[in-house]
Amino acid sequence: MKRECNSKQVMCARKGAGIHLRRSLMSLLVLFLAISLHAQTRQLSGVVKDPAGETVPGAAIRVLNTTKGAATDVDGRFVLTLAQGENVIQVSYVGMKTQDVNVQGKSSVEVVLQYDMLGMEEIVVVGYGVQKKGDVTSSISSVKADAFVKGAVKDAAQLIQGKVAGLTISNPSGDPTSNAQIMLRGITTLSASTEPLILIDGVPGSLSTVAPEDIESIDVLKDGSAAAIYGTRGTNGVIIITTKGVGQDIKPTVEYNAYATVQTIARKMPFLNAEQYREHMADVPGFVDLGSSTDWVDEITRTPVSMNHNLTMKGGNTNSNYTASVNYRYWEGLFIRSDNKQASGRIGINHTALDGMLKMSFNSIIRDRNYWTGGDGYSFNSYVYRQAIIRNPTDAIYDENGVWQERNTYFYDNPVAYIMESDGQNNEREIQMNGKVTLTPVKRWNINLLLSNNTYNQTRGFSQTKKHVSTTKSGRNGYASRGTSANQSKLLELTTDYAHTFGKSNVSLMGGYSYQNNIFEGFYMTNWDFPTDFYSYNRMQSGDALTRGEATMNSSKSENTLIAFFARGSYNFDDKYLLMASLRHEGSSKFGANHKWGTFPAVSAGWRISREAFMSDINFISDLKLRAGFGITGTAPGNSYMSLISLNYGSRFLSNGVWIQGVEPNRNPNPDLRWEKKEEINVGLDFGFFEGRINGTVDFYRRRTNDMLWDYQVPTPPYLYSSITSNVGVMDNHGLEVLVQGTPVVRPDFNWMTGITYSTNKNKLVSLSNDQFQTTNDFFYSGHTGEPIQQTTHIVKIGDQIGNFYGWKSVDITDAGIWIIENADGEHVPITESTQDDRKVLGNGLPKHYLGWNNSFRYKNFDLELNMRGAFGFQILNFQRMYYENPRIYQYNMLESAFDKVYGKARLTYDLAYVSYYVEDGDYWKIDNMTLGYTFKLPNRNYVKNARVYASGLNLYTLTGYKGIDPEVNRIGLNPGNDERDKYPTTRTFTLGVNLTF
Amino acid sequence: MKKQFNKYIGGLVILVALVAGSCTDLSETVYSELLAEQFVPSEKDIPAIIAPVYTGMRGMMAGWQGMFDLQEEPADQIVTPARPNGWYDGGTYHRMHEHTWTPTQWQPQNLWNNCYRGINTANRVIYQIESGEIPMEAGKENLLAELRAVRAYYYSVLLDTHGNVPIVDDYKDVELPEQATRQQVYDFVVSEFTAAMPLLTETVDKTTYGRFTKWAAKATLARVYLNAEVYTGTPQWALCISECNDIIAGTKFQLDTYYRDIFKTANENSKEIIFAVPYDETKATGWQIHMKTLDPLSRLVFKMEAQPWGGNCAVPQWIDTYDADDQRLKDTWIQGPQYNPDNGNLVIDYVKFVKDIDLAASNQGYRIGKYEIKIGAKAALSNDYVVFRYADVLMMKAECLLRTGHEGDAALIVSDVRARSFRANPAKATVTGAQLLEGSSYNYGYVVNGVVTEAEGGADIQYGRFLDELGWEFAAEGRRRTDLIRFGVFHTKTWFNHRPTSIEKALFPIPQAEINKNPNLDQNPSY
């Protein structure tokens, strides 16, 4: 087993290779000393090893009942001078069980440590500090690097997919530039963000800030009592990313990881090809045979090959050490010309001064990314994909003159031409710099100062040539646009912590102040009617639209500030009774003048039942801890200025022949705007049986969101606008999370570890009224099918859960091919006699159950990892079937299934409609990640210390009845379960990779 | 021990120093917005401040599902059938055609929102001027009168469409408004116009174009009096004639020589326009009528920079009523083969025949061509939307004369208005009083596959011939529904795929969303 422990607090080092000659010399020396120093004191030399026989550097040795101690060196060896009567040493190491060894009469000893299956000694990152896992009283999940999903992962979230109960991560799009969607414990808000707070080494960032290869561990603070210390940022959970760092003495090491991947479309929808199209010409009178045969989706996609290189260097000693890494990734996208290239570098330096009283560290991450854009400022142009699936397969790409073949149907453009005649590039640079200073005036009292600066700049350029349909159909004569974004985030955090032990009690206190300021700026301009295509977007002044006053140009700037005071205390009595309380007093500039500040308390307690005397006889229970916590977290609105009365110049008015700009208020202001508050109770049980062969946690939680932010509809008159952002409304969520891990088989040659995560959540919108705003209507609609169906897709009703589909329930079809629906009275009527009031709830887009099953096997030098996950009890609205399974729409291509008899009775002849026939069960079981690796046993460890090769696949196989592309669809927001027709197809990836350590 | 103690003190000192330097300032800095307290208006800001009162009219008139649609879709001249490229839209146009709309129908709600947006903005600006927030010296009373007149115009629209609406005239009052009856709204409109009339300007030039002048106020008042019997039960023909005579006596307006010039792209100089809403294809967009009526292929005919969505078309029974020599048939409707100007190829042939509202082919039905679509047109046009014109004033007077027994005098006016449209055959421009007393030539009845079944005809409509005259002169000008109601046709006749429903449908429902928000509102009868 590869060991890599690095919390910043615990010193440890990589295992190293010993040199025979040095070992022999050492032994001789020790022997000599042992003989020469006589009876009064004696030397004890020893080596510490792990169950696999590898030496353990950095293990701590303590001579019991004394203050003597030592640490094993790079070769796992130690030397101690023992006096008469000192006969027992205690050997401990992170991740291993602490062992007491009797050394009476011995001069040398070999200690073999055992794995700590329970992980009670494991270090877990909590807010603003660390705790031993055994002491944690809140709901926190911790995933270390060796448990991450392997292979071609896009960002940090994908590393822990399926590993944390209650955290659902989905990639509803296969777009290489898109981010994963994260949802923790259900939908708790209507309009505020559902993004969790992401901290990288204590500094807020995004999932793409740090390369996945640089991450050591990810800790997720799930419940309110853990996240309350982060106030308004912690309501959706906190994901704490710890990067790989270095502790103590280490030989200079270089790690090189590289992989190459290939992708294929996971599932293609069965649209008619040219042959099938011709076969059905008799069925569809409007079909036109244009003489060729083209697979349009094929023409705009390719088999992308991507690669990724990572090089990490480490070195130093206890007082001064560094980590530096360079990462380069080149990803091709599924669609032709699309890609995602990124180069990033990270450097971290730790330095100690003043005899260990002052520790300083400096970290910097620089990330440079650029990618081709098929849309104006974004990578994936869904319009192109739609054109490829609807285009007549008998049409050709070029006409007889070699020019792009275009047709005049409504919203119908040659997709190959669309891609090839546009060009764009987005360049991003993110520079994060942070410095930490820790002053330790006396032992166990630290004063920490963190200063961080994060700047993000994006420059965009996009153009379309004169052969693009924007010219040939809309007369633009060449189009170009440029845009930039510049964001800056500053953070200052001052904390102090103190720990004290008296008797059997341990107390630790922490207090702090935090100041964060964010500034966002943007600029965008367009121009068209260029004299030539060659300028692309690099000479914007040459377009005539600007001088004619038709082109657009706009810019914006906004800012917000967050200030907080916080404190936490924890108490531990005899490692049996645990108590933690925290408080955060936070203010945000986004809130109204009357409510700038808010207070977020939390309290949690734990009882380690297994350490009680009455439990000592029950041998199979090695650990049992009961914990309960309560915390309040909050959310701020997205826009910085919702509480203010402000005006804007805008809509033009003809005054005396001149078009001047009118000025008017731009919103209904709300000076009482305050944070959205979430109260959460969490009760959990951590258990471990059979020395930790089986262990796990069970969590039950209940969350209540009060003062929910929502754009309230207000009557006009008397309000100026019909909506106002206000805090009204209550939402309830409660659920269960279970995590069970075990090591069914442990043998020298073979072991098998397995883990199951399960979670379920129930959601309810309790109310949307208060004394200020009443809704006599107890529901509203959400989601939209798009044109030409033009219907809303979901209903949000008070007293019911989010995510209900709302439409006509189709039960049958007439012989003439008209839908028969069930109307409000339960009768079956043709859809032509239906009204909007006949619509019903057709299903729900949020899964009731999430399940994950992770396995890792090790046989000799081979390792195999298999991760699977699934979701059950939900429905999906299949937009592609709704739009393209209708034989009446002849101008566009359609699915093969359009010619099937609906309900086995008749072919559809009615217009496009949103009926329950297209709402399908989405239950699925996905074999997501499978990785097979081989670690070479190197005879000579001088040069290469470790070498491993692996092959892995992602999104390998999905077992589901859903007929669409992928049942893992959008789950956040108010319209979960909508599988949009233009969604980027999901891909299967195959990776070959190598890890080398020098 | 002392060393330890010193260390404690040292640490504390550093800590305290750092905390003392901390900041707790949470005030916002705005960059891309103008805080109300920062805006100090002066006289030269007046046009910018009153602008929002008028600019809302752009979306309201010729915008998506705006007043044009609300007045034409339920009427007998224009219909939006489902086409191969869509336009079923959940049945919304079916409901407008068949008068089966419910309180959740969007078009009436859109108009409600637009009107009250204008009313609230007028209230706000009136309040700001009266309270002195906006300092004004000269012209203050005139400006206040103009704002009251515009507000009264919005109420006159609501009076016609929803009837029983709340009257809100005080910006500071934030109580949920009470509903007023149609009679009360009528009285309010009349009293507001009457009060503001003396202070409104009589000037008609560039400085008052697009703004409410005395003549626009009189034209609105005339139209309100014309429909007084529908609104209140008591006709006011004499008052209507009086207002029209004032406008005629003012001699500020005259009939345009060519019918098409009233509606051309640069129609701001037309002598016939009394009040129009100005549009511009780049600076003041919102005109979408052409996008909704033209088939996508027509893009090639006009070399447009945007592809139309089309769309709606003329009801064939209406087209059949035109006299063959009436120039307005060609001036109002795009018909027949359409050619690509570059290569002369046939692009599309618009035929009169429309199969039915459930599915019409993409080329069926004549399209709205009244408003010039210039070569190179964009998604928005620069034509100004005509709300009141001189011909309207003349025809209102003629109708009142007809209804009060002076059909001869009425016929003289109508002949005058018709003159410019019968240049091919001037004799046909003349109508007699006796002709005006006849019924309508519209072949009312249910259409199946292009054939009129269950024929009712229009001979039994009182003054039906005059209704036809209004139709020929004012087709596709956003007023047909009001005329049909006044002539008793709206709830009694059958056209295309519309069968009569009930007289209560003459009033649109109060939007369900507003009833939900304001418990003081009651729904209109029958909804």
PDB file of N, CA and C in Angstrom, chain B residues 394-457:
ATOM      1  N   LEU B 394     -62.143  61.630 -38.839  1.00  0.00           N
ATOM      2  CA  LEU B 394     -63.227  61.842 -39.814  1.00  0.00           C
ATOM      3  C   LEU B 394     -64.240  60.707 -39.753  1.00  0.00           C
ATOM      4  N   MET B 395     -63.747  59.484 -39.662  1.00  0.00           N
ATOM      5  CA  MET B 395     -64.662  58.341 -39.658  1.00  0.00           C
ATOM      6  C   MET B 395     -65.456  58.271 -38.353  1.00  0.00           C
ATOM      7  N   MET B 396     -64.846  58.712 -37.253  1.00  0.00           N
ATOM      8  CA  MET B 396     -65.604  58.734 -35.992  1.00  0.00           C
ATOM      9  C   MET B 396     -66.770  59.709 -36.111  1.00  0.00           C
ATOM     10  N   LYS B 397     -66.474  60.873 -36.683  1.00  0.00           N
ATOM     11  CA  LYS B 397     -67.539  61.857 -36.867  1.00  0.00           C
ATOM     12  C   LYS B 397     -68.605  61.291 -37.789  1.00  0.00           C
ATOM     13  N   ALA B 398     -68.173  60.636 -38.856  1.00  0.00           N
ATOM     14  CA  ALA B 398     -69.129  60.081 -39.804  1.00  0.00           C
ATOM     15  C   ALA B 398     -70.006  59.034 -39.133  1.00  0.00           C
ATOM     16  N   GLU B 399     -69.409  58.206 -38.306  1.00  0.00           N
ATOM     17  CA  GLU B 399     -70.203  57.165 -37.671  1.00  0.00           C
ATOM     18  C   GLU B 399     -71.254  57.763 -36.741  1.00  0.00           C
ATOM     19  N   CYS B 400     -70.828  58.793 -35.987  1.00  0.00           N
ATOM     20  CA  CYS B 400     -71.789  59.421 -35.081  1.00  0.00           C
ATOM     21  C   CYS B 400     -72.924  60.083 -35.882  1.00  0.00           C
ATOM     22  N   LEU B 401     -72.574  60.697 -37.007  1.00  0.00           N
ATOM     23  CA  LEU B 401     -73.614  61.296 -37.838  1.00  0.00           C
ATOM     24  C   LEU B 401     -74.563  60.203 -38.329  1.00  0.00           C
ATOM     25  N   LEU B 402     -74.014  59.098 -38.759  1.00  0.00           N
ATOM     26  CA  LEU B 402     -74.825  57.996 -39.260  1.00  0.00           C
ATOM     27  C   LEU B 402     -75.782  57.511 -38.183  1.00  0.00           C
ATOM     28  N   ARG B 403     -75.271  57.373 -36.985  1.00  0.00           N
ATOM     29  CA  ARG B 403     -76.088  56.812 -35.917  1.00  0.00           C
ATOM     30  C   ARG B 403     -77.120  57.788 -35.382  1.00  0.00           C
ATOM     31  N   THR B 404     -76.946  59.086 -35.746  1.00  0.00           N
ATOM     32  CA  THR B 404     -77.932  60.063 -35.275  1.00  0.00           C
ATOM     33  C   THR B 404     -78.813  60.546 -36.421  1.00  0.00           C
ATOM     34  N   GLY B 405     -78.874  59.724 -37.457  1.00  0.00           N
ATOM     35  CA  GLY B 405     -79.846  59.997 -38.525  1.00  0.00           C
ATOM     36  C   GLY B 405     -79.341  60.887 -39.646  1.00  0.00           C
ATOM     37  N   HIS B 406     -78.037  61.197 -39.663  1.00  0.00           N
ATOM     38  CA  HIS B 406     -77.529  62.065 -40.731  1.00  0.00           C
ATOM     39  C   HIS B 406     -76.665  61.262 -41.696  1.00  0.00           C
ATOM     40  N   GLU B 407     -77.237  60.230 -42.247  1.00  0.00           N
ATOM     41  CA  GLU B 407     -76.436  59.353 -43.089  1.00  0.00           C
ATOM     42  C   GLU B 407     -75.897  60.057 -44.326  1.00  0.00           C
ATOM     43  N   GLY B 408     -76.578  61.051 -44.780  1.00  0.00           N
ATOM     44  CA  GLY B 408     -76.091  61.769 -45.964  1.00  0.00           C
ATOM     45  C   GLY B 408     -74.782  62.480 -45.688  1.00  0.00           C
ATOM     46  N   ASP B 409     -74.754  63.175 -44.562  1.00  0.00           N
ATOM     47  CA  ASP B 409     -73.519  63.866 -44.202  1.00  0.00           C
ATOM     48  C   ASP B 409     -72.398  62.858 -43.955  1.00  0.00           C
ATOM     49  N   ALA B 410     -72.796  61.764 -43.343  1.00  0.00           N
ATOM     50  CA  ALA B 410     -71.783  60.725 -43.084  1.00  0.00           C
ATOM     51  C   ALA B 410     -71.188  60.233 -44.401  1.00  0.00           C
ATOM     52  N   ALA B 411     -72.061  60.040 -45.376  1.00  0.00           N
ATOM     53  CA  ALA B 411     -71.587  59.493 -46.655  1.00  0.00           C
ATOM     54  C   ALA B 411     -70.588  60.426 -47.322  1.00  0.00           C
ATOM     55  N   LEU B 412     -70.789  61.736 -47.168  1.00  0.00           N
ATOM     56  CA  LEU B 412     -69.846  62.683 -47.772  1.00  0.00           C
ATOM     57  C   LEU B 412     -68.450  62.488 -47.196  1.00  0.00           C
ATOM     58  N   ILE B 413     -68.406  62.347 -45.879  1.00  0.00           N
ATOM     59  CA  ILE B 413     -67.094  62.174 -45.227  1.00  0.00           C
ATOM     60  C   ILE B 413     -66.452  60.873 -45.692  1.00  0.00           C
ATOM     61  N   VAL B 414     -67.253  59.812 -45.712  1.00  0.00           N
ATOM     62  CA  VAL B 414     -66.687  58.501 -46.073  1.00  0.00           C
ATOM     63  C   VAL B 414     -66.163  58.544 -47.507  1.00  0.00           C
ATOM     64  N   SER B 415     -66.898  59.179 -48.387  1.00  0.00           N
ATOM     65  CA  SER B 415     -66.432  59.265 -49.768  1.00  0.00           C
ATOM     66  C   SER B 415     -65.123  60.004 -49.855  1.00  0.00           C
ATOM     67  N   ASP B 416     -64.993  61.039 -49.036  1.00  0.00           N
ATOM     68  CA  ASP B 416     -63.771  61.827 -48.996  1.00  0.00           C
ATOM     69  C   ASP B 416     -62.582  60.950 -48.606  1.00  0.00           C
ATOM     70  N   VAL B 417     -62.805  60.142 -47.570  1.00  0.00           N
ATOM     71  CA  VAL B 417     -61.721  59.287 -47.081  1.00  0.00           C
ATOM     72  C   VAL B 417     -61.362  58.231 -48.118  1.00  0.00           C
ATOM     73  N   ARG B 418     -62.364  57.726 -48.846  1.00  0.00           N
ATOM     74  CA  ARG B 418     -62.128  56.664 -49.816  1.00  0.00           C
ATOM     75  C   ARG B 418     -61.415  57.155 -51.067  1.00  0.00           C
ATOM     76  N   ALA B 419     -61.473  58.467 -51.300  1.00  0.00           N
ATOM     77  CA  ALA B 419     -61.029  58.996 -52.596  1.00  0.00           C
ATOM     78  C   ALA B 419     -59.637  58.526 -52.985  1.00  0.00           C
ATOM     79  N   ARG B 420     -58.680  58.584 -52.058  1.00  0.00           N
ATOM     80  CA  ARG B 420     -57.306  58.278 -52.434  1.00  0.00           C
ATOM     81  C   ARG B 420     -57.106  56.798 -52.748  1.00  0.00           C
ATOM     82  N   SER B 421     -58.055  55.947 -52.357  1.00  0.00           N
ATOM     83  CA  SER B 421     -57.868  54.515 -52.574  1.00  0.00           C
ATOM     84  C   SER B 421     -58.595  54.003 -53.809  1.00  0.00           C
ATOM     85  N   PHE B 422     -59.263  54.894 -54.550  1.00  0.00           N
ATOM     86  CA  PHE B 422     -59.977  54.437 -55.730  1.00  0.00           C
ATOM     87  C   PHE B 422     -59.554  55.222 -56.955  1.00  0.00           C
ATOM     88  N   ARG B 423     -58.249  55.547 -57.029  1.00  0.00           N
ATOM     89  CA  ARG B 423     -57.760  56.324 -58.167  1.00  0.00           C
ATOM     90  C   ARG B 423     -57.986  55.588 -59.476  1.00  0.00           C
ATOM     91  N   ALA B 424     -58.022  54.274 -59.441  1.00  0.00           N
ATOM     92  CA  ALA B 424     -58.247  53.515 -60.676  1.00  0.00           C
ATOM     93  C   ALA B 424     -59.665  53.726 -61.170  1.00  0.00           C
ATOM     94  N   ASN B 425     -60.578  53.930 -60.240  1.00  0.00           N
ATOM     95  CA  ASN B 425     -61.987  54.039 -60.618  1.00  0.00           C
ATOM     96  C   ASN B 425     -62.669  55.013 -59.651  1.00  0.00           C
ATOM     97  N   PRO B 426     -62.442  56.322 -59.828  1.00  0.00           N
ATOM     98  CA  PRO B 426     -62.900  57.329 -58.854  1.00  0.00           C
ATOM     99  C   PRO B 426     -64.387  57.282 -58.541  1.00  0.00           C
ATOM    100  N   ALA B 427     -65.158  56.805 -59.479  1.00  0.00           N
ATOM    101  CA  ALA B 427     -66.598  56.780 -59.224  1.00  0.00           C
ATOM    102  C   ALA B 427     -66.921  55.878 -58.051  1.00  0.00           C
ATOM    103  N   LYS B 428     -66.125  54.830 -57.901  1.00  0.00           N
ATOM    104  CA  LYS B 428     -66.419  53.876 -56.830  1.00  0.00           C
ATOM    105  C   LYS B 428     -66.119  54.451 -55.460  1.00  0.00           C
ATOM    106  N   ALA B 429     -65.369  55.542 -55.422  1.00  0.00           N
ATOM    107  CA  ALA B 429     -65.056  56.103 -54.104  1.00  0.00           C
ATOM    108  C   ALA B 429     -66.310  56.668 -53.463  1.00  0.00           C
ATOM    109  N   THR B 430     -67.266  57.073 -54.258  1.00  0.00           N
ATOM    110  CA  THR B 430     -68.453  57.712 -53.699  1.00  0.00           C
ATOM    111  C   THR B 430     -69.399  56.693 -53.106  1.00  0.00           C
ATOM    112  N   VAL B 431     -69.833  56.964 -51.886  1.00  0.00           N
ATOM    113  CA  VAL B 431     -70.893  56.143 -51.289  1.00  0.00           C
ATOM    114  C   VAL B 431     -72.046  57.058 -50.939  1.00  0.00           C
ATOM    115  N   THR B 432     -73.230  56.484 -50.873  1.00  0.00           N
ATOM    116  CA  THR B 432     -74.397  57.257 -50.513  1.00  0.00           C
ATOM    117  C   THR B 432     -74.851  56.897 -49.114  1.00  0.00           C
ATOM    118  N   GLY B 433     -75.692  57.761 -48.560  1.00  0.00           N
ATOM    119  CA  GLY B 433     -76.224  57.497 -47.231  1.00  0.00           C
ATOM    120  C   GLY B 433     -76.975  56.181 -47.199  1.00  0.00           C
ATOM    121  N   ALA B 434     -77.709  55.927 -48.260  1.00  0.00           N
ATOM    122  CA  ALA B 434     -78.498  54.689 -48.298  1.00  0.00           C
ATOM    123  C   ALA B 434     -77.575  53.464 -48.223  1.00  0.00           C
ATOM    124  N   GLN B 435     -76.459  53.553 -48.915  1.00  0.00           N
ATOM    125  CA  GLN B 435     -75.533  52.418 -48.874  1.00  0.00           C
ATOM    126  C   GLN B 435     -75.010  52.194 -47.457  1.00  0.00           C
ATOM    127  N   LEU B 436     -74.760  53.305 -46.762  1.00  0.00           N
ATOM    128  CA  LEU B 436     -74.218  53.161 -45.414  1.00  0.00           C
ATOM    129  C   LEU B 436     -75.206  52.495 -44.460  1.00  0.00           C
ATOM    130  N   LEU B 437     -76.500  52.598 -44.803  1.00  0.00           N
ATOM    131  CA  LEU B 437     -77.489  51.979 -43.923  1.00  0.00           C
ATOM    132  C   LEU B 437     -77.622  50.479 -44.158  1.00  0.00           C
ATOM    133  N   GLU B 438     -76.926  49.980 -45.211  1.00  0.00           N
ATOM    134  CA  GLU B 438     -77.044  48.556 -45.503  1.00  0.00           C
ATOM    135  C   GLU B 438     -76.264  47.720 -44.497  1.00  0.00           C
ATOM    136  N   GLY B 439     -76.420  46.412 -44.653  1.00  0.00           N
ATOM    137  CA  GLY B 439     -75.674  45.493 -43.795  1.00  0.00           C
ATOM    138  C   GLY B 439     -74.265  45.268 -44.333  1.00  0.00           C
ATOM    139  N   SER B 440     -73.581  44.336 -43.726  1.00  0.00           N
ATOM    140  CA  SER B 440     -72.184  44.072 -44.110  1.00  0.00           C
ATOM    141  C   SER B 440     -72.123  43.059 -45.235  1.00  0.00           C
ATOM    142  N   SER B 441     -71.074  43.162 -46.062  1.00  0.00           N
ATOM    143  CA  SER B 441     -70.913  42.170 -47.130  1.00  0.00           C
ATOM    144  C   SER B 441     -70.014  41.015 -46.716  1.00  0.00           C
ATOM    145  N   TYR B 442     -69.625  40.968 -45.442  1.00  0.00           N
ATOM    146  CA  TYR B 442     -68.787  39.878 -44.935  1.00  0.00           C
ATOM    147  C   TYR B 442     -69.624  38.607 -44.908  1.00  0.00           C
ATOM    148  N   ASN B 443     -69.150  37.576 -45.554  1.00  0.00           N
ATOM    149  CA  ASN B 443     -69.878  36.313 -45.619  1.00  0.00           C
ATOM    150  C   ASN B 443     -69.608  35.512 -44.347  1.00  0.00           C
ATOM    151  N   TYR B 444     -70.246  35.935 -43.256  1.00  0.00           N
ATOM    152  CA  TYR B 444     -70.012  35.246 -41.984  1.00  0.00           C
ATOM    153  C   TYR B 444     -70.476  33.798 -42.080  1.00  0.00           C
ATOM    154  N   GLY B 445     -69.746  32.906 -41.448  1.00  0.00           N
ATOM    155  CA  GLY B 445     -70.108  31.495 -41.474  1.00  0.00           C
ATOM    156  C   GLY B 445     -68.890  30.668 -41.098  1.00  0.00           C
ATOM    157  N   TYR B 446     -69.110  29.385 -40.868  1.00  0.00           N
ATOM    158  CA  TYR B 446     -68.026  28.507 -40.442  1.00  0.00           C
ATOM    159  C   TYR B 446     -67.326  27.943 -41.665  1.00  0.00           C
ATOM    160  N   VAL B 447     -66.028  27.984 -41.669  1.00  0.00           N
ATOM    161  CA  VAL B 447     -65.254  27.564 -42.835  1.00  0.00           C
ATOM    162  C   VAL B 447     -64.696  26.164 -42.621  1.00  0.00           C
ATOM    163  N   VAL B 448     -64.997  25.269 -43.558  1.00  0.00           N
ATOM    164  CA  VAL B 448     -64.406  23.932 -43.539  1.00  0.00           C
ATOM    165  C   VAL B 448     -63.687  23.736 -44.858  1.00  0.00           C
ATOM    166  N   ASN B 449     -62.397  23.577 -44.805  1.00  0.00           N
ATOM    167  CA  ASN B 449     -61.605  23.329 -46.004  1.00  0.00           C
ATOM    168  C   ASN B 449     -61.815  24.400 -47.073  1.00  0.00           C
ATOM    169  N   GLY B 450     -61.933  25.641 -46.629  1.00  0.00           N
ATOM    170  CA  GLY B 450     -62.052  26.738 -47.576  1.00  0.00           C
ATOM    171  C   GLY B 450     -63.463  27.043 -48.007  1.00  0.00           C
ATOM    172  N   VAL B 451     -64.424  26.254 -47.568  1.00  0.00           N
ATOM    173  CA  VAL B 451     -65.811  26.482 -47.980  1.00  0.00           C
ATOM    174  C   VAL B 451     -66.593  27.001 -46.785  1.00  0.00           C
ATOM    175  N   VAL B 452     -67.387  28.059 -47.037  1.00  0.00           N
ATOM    176  CA  VAL B 452     -68.170  28.622 -45.939  1.00  0.00           C
ATOM    177  C   VAL B 452     -69.417  27.779 -45.741  1.00  0.00           C
ATOM    178  N   THR B 453     -69.501  27.097 -44.614  1.00  0.00           N
ATOM    179  CA  THR B 453     -70.715  26.345 -44.296  1.00  0.00           C
ATOM    180  C   THR B 453     -71.484  27.139 -43.244  1.00  0.00           C
ATOM    181  N   GLU B 454     -72.645  26.724 -42.914  1.00  0.00           N
ATOM    182  CA  GLU B 454     -73.490  27.424 -41.914  1.00  0.00           C
ATOM    183  C   GLU B 454     -73.448  28.930 -42.164  1.00  0.00           C
ATOM    184  N   ALA B 455     -73.664  29.313 -43.425  1.00  0.00           N
ATOM    185  CA  ALA B 455     -73.505  30.722 -43.791  1.00  0.00           C
ATOM    186  C   ALA B 455     -74.520  31.597 -43.076  1.00  0.00           C
ATOM    187  N   GLU B 456     -74.012  32.674 -42.479  1.00  0.00           N
ATOM    188  CA  GLU B 456     -74.911  33.631 -41.831  1.00  0.00           C
ATOM    189  C   GLU B 456     -74.985  34.917 -42.632  1.00  0.00           C
ATOM    190  N   GLY B 457     -73.899  35.265 -43.266  1.00  0.00           N
ATOM    191  CA  GLY B 457     -73.846  36.535 -43.975  1.00  0.00           C
ATOM    192  C   GLY B 457     -73.813  37.679 -42.978  1.00  0.00           C
TER     193      GLY B 457
END
